[in-house]
CSV table of C-alpha atoms in Angstrom, one decimal:
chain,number,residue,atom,x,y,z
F,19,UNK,CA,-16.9,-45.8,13.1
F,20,UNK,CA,-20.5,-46.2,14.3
F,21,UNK,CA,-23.5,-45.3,12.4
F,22,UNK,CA,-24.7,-42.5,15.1
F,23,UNK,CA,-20.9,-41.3,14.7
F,24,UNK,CA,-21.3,-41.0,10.9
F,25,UNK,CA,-25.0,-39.2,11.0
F,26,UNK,CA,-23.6,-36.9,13.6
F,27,UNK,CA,-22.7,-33.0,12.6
F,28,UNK,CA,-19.5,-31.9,12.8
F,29,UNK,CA,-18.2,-29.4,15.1
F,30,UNK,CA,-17.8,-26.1,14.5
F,31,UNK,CA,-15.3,-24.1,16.2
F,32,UNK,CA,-15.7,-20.9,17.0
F,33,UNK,CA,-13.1,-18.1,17.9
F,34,UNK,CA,-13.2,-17.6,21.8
F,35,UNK,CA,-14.7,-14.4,22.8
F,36,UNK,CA,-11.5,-12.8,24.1
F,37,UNK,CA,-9.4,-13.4,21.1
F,38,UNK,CA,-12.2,-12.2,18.9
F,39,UNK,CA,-12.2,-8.9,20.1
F,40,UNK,CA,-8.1,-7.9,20.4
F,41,UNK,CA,-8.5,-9.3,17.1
F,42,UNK,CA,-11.0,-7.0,16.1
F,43,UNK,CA,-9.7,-4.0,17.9
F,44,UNK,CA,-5.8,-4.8,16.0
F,45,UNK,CA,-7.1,-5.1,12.7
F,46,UNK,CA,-7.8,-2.1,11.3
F,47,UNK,CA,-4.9,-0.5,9.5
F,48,UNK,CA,-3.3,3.1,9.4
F,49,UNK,CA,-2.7,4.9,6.1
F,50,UNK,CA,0.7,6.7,6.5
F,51,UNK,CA,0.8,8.7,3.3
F,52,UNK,CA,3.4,10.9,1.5
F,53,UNK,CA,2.4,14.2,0.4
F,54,UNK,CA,4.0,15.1,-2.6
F,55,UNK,CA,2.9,13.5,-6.1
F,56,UNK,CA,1.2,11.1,-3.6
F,57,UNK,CA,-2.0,13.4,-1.8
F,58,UNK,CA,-0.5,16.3,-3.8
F,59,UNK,CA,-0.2,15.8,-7.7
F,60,UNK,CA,2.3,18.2,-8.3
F,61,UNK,CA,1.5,20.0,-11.9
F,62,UNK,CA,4.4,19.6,-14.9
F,63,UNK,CA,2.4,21.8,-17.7
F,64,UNK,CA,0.1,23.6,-15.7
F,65,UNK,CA,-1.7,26.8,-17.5
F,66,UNK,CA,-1.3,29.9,-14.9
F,67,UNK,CA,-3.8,32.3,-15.4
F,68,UNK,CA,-0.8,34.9,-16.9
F,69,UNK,CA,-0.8,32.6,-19.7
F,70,UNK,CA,2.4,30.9,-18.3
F,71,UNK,CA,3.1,27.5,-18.0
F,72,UNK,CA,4.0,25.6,-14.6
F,73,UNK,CA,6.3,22.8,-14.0
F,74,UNK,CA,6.4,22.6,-10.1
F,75,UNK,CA,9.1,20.4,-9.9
F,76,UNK,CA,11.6,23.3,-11.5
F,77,UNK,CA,9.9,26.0,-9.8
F,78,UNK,CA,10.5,24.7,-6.2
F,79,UNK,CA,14.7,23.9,-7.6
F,80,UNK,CA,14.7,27.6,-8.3
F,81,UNK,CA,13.1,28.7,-5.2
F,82,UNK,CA,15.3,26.5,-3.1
F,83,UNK,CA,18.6,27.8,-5.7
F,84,UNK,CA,17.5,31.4,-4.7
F,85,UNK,CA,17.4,31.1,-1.3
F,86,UNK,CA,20.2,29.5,-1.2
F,87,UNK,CA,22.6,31.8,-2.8
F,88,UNK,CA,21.2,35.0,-0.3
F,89,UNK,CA,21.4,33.4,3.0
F,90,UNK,CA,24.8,31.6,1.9
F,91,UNK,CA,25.7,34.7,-0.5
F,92,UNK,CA,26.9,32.3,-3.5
F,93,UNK,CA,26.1,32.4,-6.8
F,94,UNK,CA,22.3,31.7,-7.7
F,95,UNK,CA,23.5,28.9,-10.6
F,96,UNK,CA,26.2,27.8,-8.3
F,97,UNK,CA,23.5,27.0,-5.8
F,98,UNK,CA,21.5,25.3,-8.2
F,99,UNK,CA,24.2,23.0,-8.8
F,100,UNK,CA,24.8,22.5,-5.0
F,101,UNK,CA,21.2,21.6,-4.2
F,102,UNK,CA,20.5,19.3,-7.3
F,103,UNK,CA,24.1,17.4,-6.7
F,104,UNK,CA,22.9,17.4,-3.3
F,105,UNK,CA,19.1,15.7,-4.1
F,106,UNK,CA,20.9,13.3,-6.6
F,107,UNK,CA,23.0,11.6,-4.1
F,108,UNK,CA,21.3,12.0,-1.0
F,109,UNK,CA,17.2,12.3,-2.2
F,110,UNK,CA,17.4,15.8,0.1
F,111,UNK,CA,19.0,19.0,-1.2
F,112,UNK,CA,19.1,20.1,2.8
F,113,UNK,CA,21.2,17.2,3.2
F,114,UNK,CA,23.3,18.2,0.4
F,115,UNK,CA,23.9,21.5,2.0
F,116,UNK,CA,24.8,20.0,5.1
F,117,UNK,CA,27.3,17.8,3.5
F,118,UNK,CA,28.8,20.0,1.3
F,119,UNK,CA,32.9,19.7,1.5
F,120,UNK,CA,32.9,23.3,-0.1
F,121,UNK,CA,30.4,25.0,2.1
F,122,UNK,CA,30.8,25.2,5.6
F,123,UNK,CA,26.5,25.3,6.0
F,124,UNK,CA,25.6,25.0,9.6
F,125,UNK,CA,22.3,23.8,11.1
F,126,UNK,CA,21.0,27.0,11.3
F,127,UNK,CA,21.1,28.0,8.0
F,128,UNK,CA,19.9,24.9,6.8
F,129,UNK,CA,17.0,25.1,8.4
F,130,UNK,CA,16.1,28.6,7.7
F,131,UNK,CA,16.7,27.5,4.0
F,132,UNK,CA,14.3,24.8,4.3
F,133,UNK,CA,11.6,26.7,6.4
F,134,UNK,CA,11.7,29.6,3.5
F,135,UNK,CA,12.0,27.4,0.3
F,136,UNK,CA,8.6,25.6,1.6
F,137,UNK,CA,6.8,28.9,2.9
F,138,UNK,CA,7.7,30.3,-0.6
F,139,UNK,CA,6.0,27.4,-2.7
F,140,UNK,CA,3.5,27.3,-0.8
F,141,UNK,CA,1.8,30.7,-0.4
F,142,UNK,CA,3.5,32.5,-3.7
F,143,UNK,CA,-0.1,33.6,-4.9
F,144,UNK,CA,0.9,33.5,-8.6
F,145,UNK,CA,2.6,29.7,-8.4
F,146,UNK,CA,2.3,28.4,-5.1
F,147,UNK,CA,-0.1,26.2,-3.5
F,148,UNK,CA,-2.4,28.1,-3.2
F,149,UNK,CA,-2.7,29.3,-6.3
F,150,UNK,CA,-3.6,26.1,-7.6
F,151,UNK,CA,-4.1,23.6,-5.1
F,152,UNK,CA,-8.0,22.7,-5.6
F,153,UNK,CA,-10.5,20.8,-3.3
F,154,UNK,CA,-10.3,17.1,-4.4
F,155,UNK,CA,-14.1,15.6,-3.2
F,156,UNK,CA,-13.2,11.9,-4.6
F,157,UNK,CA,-10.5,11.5,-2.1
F,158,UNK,CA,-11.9,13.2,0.8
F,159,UNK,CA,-14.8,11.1,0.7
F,160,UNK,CA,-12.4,8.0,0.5
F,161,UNK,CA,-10.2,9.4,3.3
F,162,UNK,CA,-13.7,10.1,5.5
F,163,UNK,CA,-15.0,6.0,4.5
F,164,UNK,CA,-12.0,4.7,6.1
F,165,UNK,CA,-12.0,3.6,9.6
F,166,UNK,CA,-8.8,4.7,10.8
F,167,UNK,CA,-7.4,8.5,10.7
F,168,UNK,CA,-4.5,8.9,7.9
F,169,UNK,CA,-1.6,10.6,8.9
F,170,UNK,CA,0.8,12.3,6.7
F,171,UNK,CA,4.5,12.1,6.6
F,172,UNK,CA,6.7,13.9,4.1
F,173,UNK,CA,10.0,15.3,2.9
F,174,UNK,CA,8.5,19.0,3.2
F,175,UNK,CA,8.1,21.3,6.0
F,176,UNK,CA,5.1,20.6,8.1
F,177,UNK,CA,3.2,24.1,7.3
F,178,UNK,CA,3.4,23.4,3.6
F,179,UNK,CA,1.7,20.3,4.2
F,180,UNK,CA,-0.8,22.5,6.2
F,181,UNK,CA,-1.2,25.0,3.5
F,182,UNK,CA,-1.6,22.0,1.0
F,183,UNK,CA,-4.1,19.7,2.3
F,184,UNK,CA,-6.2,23.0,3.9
F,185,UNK,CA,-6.4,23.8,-0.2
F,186,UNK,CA,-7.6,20.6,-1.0
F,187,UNK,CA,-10.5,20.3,2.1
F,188,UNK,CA,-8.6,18.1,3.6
F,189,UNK,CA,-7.2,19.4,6.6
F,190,UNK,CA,-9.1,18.9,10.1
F,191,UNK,CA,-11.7,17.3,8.1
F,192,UNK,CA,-10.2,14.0,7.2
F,193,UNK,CA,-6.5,14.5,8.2
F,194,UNK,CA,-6.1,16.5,11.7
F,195,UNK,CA,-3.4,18.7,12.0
F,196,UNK,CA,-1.8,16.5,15.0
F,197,UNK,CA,-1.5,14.3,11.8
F,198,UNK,CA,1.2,16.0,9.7
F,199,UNK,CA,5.0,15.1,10.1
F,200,UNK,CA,7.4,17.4,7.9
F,201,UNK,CA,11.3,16.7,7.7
F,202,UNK,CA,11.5,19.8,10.6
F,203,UNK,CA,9.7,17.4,13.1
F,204,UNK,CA,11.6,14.1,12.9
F,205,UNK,CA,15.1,15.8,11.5
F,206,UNK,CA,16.8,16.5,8.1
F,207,UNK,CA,19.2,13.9,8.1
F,208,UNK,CA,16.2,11.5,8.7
F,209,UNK,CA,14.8,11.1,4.8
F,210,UNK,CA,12.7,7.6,4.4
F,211,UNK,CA,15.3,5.7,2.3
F,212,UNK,CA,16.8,5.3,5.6
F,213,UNK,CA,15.1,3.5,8.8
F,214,UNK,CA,15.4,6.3,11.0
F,215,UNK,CA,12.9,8.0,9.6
F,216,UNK,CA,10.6,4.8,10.4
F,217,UNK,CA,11.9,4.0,13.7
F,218,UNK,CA,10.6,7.9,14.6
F,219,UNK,CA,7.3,7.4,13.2
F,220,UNK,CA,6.4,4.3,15.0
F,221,UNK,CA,7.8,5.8,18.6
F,222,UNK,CA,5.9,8.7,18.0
F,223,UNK,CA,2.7,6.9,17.0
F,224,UNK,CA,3.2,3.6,19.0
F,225,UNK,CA,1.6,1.5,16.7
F,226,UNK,CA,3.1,-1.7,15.5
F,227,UNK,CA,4.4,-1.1,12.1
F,228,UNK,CA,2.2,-4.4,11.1
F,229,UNK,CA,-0.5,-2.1,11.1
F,230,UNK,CA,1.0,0.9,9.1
F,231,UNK,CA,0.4,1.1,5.0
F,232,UNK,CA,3.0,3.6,3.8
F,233,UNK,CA,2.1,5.1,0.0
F,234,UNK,CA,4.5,6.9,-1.7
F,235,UNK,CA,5.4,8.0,-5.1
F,236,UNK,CA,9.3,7.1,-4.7
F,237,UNK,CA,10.4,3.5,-4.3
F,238,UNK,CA,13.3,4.1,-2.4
F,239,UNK,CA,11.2,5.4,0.5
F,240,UNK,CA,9.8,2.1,0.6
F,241,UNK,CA,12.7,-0.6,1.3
F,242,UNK,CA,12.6,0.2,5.2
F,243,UNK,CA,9.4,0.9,5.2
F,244,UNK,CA,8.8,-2.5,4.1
F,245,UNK,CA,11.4,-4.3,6.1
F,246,UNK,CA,10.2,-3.0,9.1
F,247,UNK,CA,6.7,-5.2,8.3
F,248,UNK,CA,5.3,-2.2,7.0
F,249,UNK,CA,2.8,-2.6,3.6
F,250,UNK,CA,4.2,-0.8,1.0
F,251,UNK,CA,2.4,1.0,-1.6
F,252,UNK,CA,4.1,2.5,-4.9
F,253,UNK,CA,2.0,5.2,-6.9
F,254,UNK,CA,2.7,6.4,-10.3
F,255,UNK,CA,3.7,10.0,-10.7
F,256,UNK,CA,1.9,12.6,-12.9
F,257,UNK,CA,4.5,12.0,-15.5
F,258,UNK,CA,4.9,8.8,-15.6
F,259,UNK,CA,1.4,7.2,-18.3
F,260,UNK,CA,0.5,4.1,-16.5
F,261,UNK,CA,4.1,2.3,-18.1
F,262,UNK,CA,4.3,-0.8,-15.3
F,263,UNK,CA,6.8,-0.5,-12.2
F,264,UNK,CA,9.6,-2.7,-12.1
F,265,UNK,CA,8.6,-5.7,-9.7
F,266,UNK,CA,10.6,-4.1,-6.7
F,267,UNK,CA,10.8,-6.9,-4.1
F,268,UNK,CA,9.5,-4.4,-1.0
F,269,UNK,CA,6.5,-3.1,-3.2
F,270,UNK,CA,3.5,-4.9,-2.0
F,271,UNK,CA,0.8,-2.7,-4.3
F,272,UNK,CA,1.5,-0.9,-7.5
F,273,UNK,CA,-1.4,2.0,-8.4
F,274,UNK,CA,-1.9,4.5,-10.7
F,275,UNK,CA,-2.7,7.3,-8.0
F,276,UNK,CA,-3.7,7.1,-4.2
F,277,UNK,CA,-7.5,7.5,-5.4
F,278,UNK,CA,-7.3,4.4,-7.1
F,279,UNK,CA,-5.7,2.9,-4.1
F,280,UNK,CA,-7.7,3.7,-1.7
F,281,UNK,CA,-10.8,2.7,-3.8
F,282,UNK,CA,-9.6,-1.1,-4.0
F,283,UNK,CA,-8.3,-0.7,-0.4
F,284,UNK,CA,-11.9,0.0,0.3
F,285,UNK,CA,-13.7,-2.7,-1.7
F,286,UNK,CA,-11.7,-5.6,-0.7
F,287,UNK,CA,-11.5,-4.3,3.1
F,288,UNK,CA,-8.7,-5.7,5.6
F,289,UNK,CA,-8.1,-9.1,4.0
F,290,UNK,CA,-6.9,-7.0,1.0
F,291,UNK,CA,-3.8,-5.8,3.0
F,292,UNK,CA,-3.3,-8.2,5.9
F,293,UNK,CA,-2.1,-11.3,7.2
F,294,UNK,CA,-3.9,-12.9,10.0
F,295,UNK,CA,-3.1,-11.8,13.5
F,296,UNK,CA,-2.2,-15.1,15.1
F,297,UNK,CA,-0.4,-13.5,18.0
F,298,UNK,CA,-1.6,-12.6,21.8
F,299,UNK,CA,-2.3,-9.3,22.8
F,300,UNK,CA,0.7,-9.5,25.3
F,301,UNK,CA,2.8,-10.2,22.3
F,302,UNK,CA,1.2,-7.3,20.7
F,303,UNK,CA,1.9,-4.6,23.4
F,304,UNK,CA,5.7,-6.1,23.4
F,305,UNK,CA,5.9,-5.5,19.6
F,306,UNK,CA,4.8,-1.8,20.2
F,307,UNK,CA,6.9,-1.5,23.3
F,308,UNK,CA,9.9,-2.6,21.5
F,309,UNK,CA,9.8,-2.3,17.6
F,310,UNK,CA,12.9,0.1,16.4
F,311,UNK,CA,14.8,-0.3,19.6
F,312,UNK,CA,18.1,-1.7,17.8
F,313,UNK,CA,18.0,1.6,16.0
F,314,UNK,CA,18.5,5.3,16.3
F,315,UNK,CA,18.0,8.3,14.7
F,316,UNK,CA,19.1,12.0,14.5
F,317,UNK,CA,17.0,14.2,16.6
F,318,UNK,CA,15.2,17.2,15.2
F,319,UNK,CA,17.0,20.3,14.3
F,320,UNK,CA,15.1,22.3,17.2
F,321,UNK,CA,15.8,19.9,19.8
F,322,UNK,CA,18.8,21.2,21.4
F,323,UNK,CA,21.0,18.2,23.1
F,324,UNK,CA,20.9,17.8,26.7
């Protein structure tokens, strides 16, 4: 090697202009968050102002028990059973009722139990929602620092998500209401610990699920979610005091709530959460074009069959 080879700089390379900005324009990713114990903390020992104590999580079993037994006309306890054998094997109580050997439930009835249950819980004005469903300023100034819009998808119906985030200032302020998915938009049969939940989402958003971050407070939700090349994020529950998560192989981020989350998302930016793009933008747009195609998924109760 010369001398004038050995005094000379190196080269630097730099990114060519075109590749620089689809990289730019692809990088930013979309929060796809849960609702319940994930936005929405539900309370377990909550102080009503009767002097009465809340646990949400029993109040919406009885709610959906009650309703239930009228628009089946079975025994309230009997119901109770139905729907809580029915969330224990299939993580939906709708889904129970459908699949109930000893109840001939049709659609119909299904989803008028499912609209009521959720109406119920979340405009009673003594327990519901909006009874104690407060403004939360931390996260709605986290939700507003992000670059990208959140959107919200959730076992609920989609006006209790409504009703919930419009209690907590969240709604059309950080989260539009074009944003909200309930099980009644993309079908009861289609609950997250299955892909065709997913494969809905990404055809109705059309984003690559390489871009999507999916929080939830339930680690089954996640394994599809994570498969698909989604990044998974597990969140404690109110209940549960900060003892560590079992090292689930499709959990990419263990936090103690989706504040806390969002606050390290936040301070270590992109790299925090992604991989770099190496691909072309024509292999991007084919991604979007085809991801979930090898799939299917049950349509929407309302969406009669052609």
């Amino acid at each position: 090697m010369t001398e004038e080879a050995q005094t000379k700089p190196a080269r630097t390379f730099r990114m060519p202009k075109i590749n620089y900005y689809v990289r730019k324009v692809y990088r930013p990713k979309i929060l796809v968050l849960d609702f319940d114990d994930t936005v929405l903390l539900w309370p377990r020992n909550l102080k009503l102002t009767n002097g009465k104590r809340l646990n949400f999580s029993a109040y919406v079993a009885n709610v959906f028990a009650k309703f239930t037994a009228e628009i089946l006309g079975i025994d309230k306890d009997e119901a109770y059973e139905l729907c809580f054998a029915g969330f224990v094997e299939y993580g939906s109580a709708i889904i129970g009722l459908m699949e109930s050997d000893d109840y001939d439930v049709t659609y119909d009835q299904a989803h008028e139990i499912f609209i009521k249950v959720h109406h119920h819980v979340a405009t009673n004005p003594s327990k519901g929602l909006v009874a104690w469903a407060k403004a939360n300023i931390r996260l709605y100034e986290q939700l507003k620092a992000l670059k990208t819009t959140p959107y919200i998808f959730t076992h609920g119906s989609t006006e209790y998500a409504l009703i919930g985030l419009k209690c907590m200032g969240l709604l059309d302020t950080v989260i539009p209401a074009e944003n909200v998915f309930g099980m009644d938009m993309f079908g009861y049969y289609n609950t997250k610990n299955k892909p065709a939940a997913y494969v809905w989402l990404q055809q109705k958003l059309n984003i690559p699920f390489n871009r999507m971050i999916m929080s939830e407070d339930s680690h089954r939700n996640l394994f599809y979610a994570h498969g698909f090349g989604m990044k998974t994020v597990l969140l404690h529950r109110p209940d549960e005091k900060g003892d560590p998560f079992a090292p689930y192989p499709y959990v990419d981020h263990n936090h103690q709530t989706l504040a806390d989350y969002i606050a390290m998302f936040l301070d270590k930016g992109v790299n925090y959460t992604e991989e770099k793009l190496d691909r072309s933008y024509l292999e991007l747009i084919s991604e979007v074009q085809t991801a979930g195609t090898a799939h299917t998924y049950q349509p929407p109760l309302f969406v009669k069959p052609s």
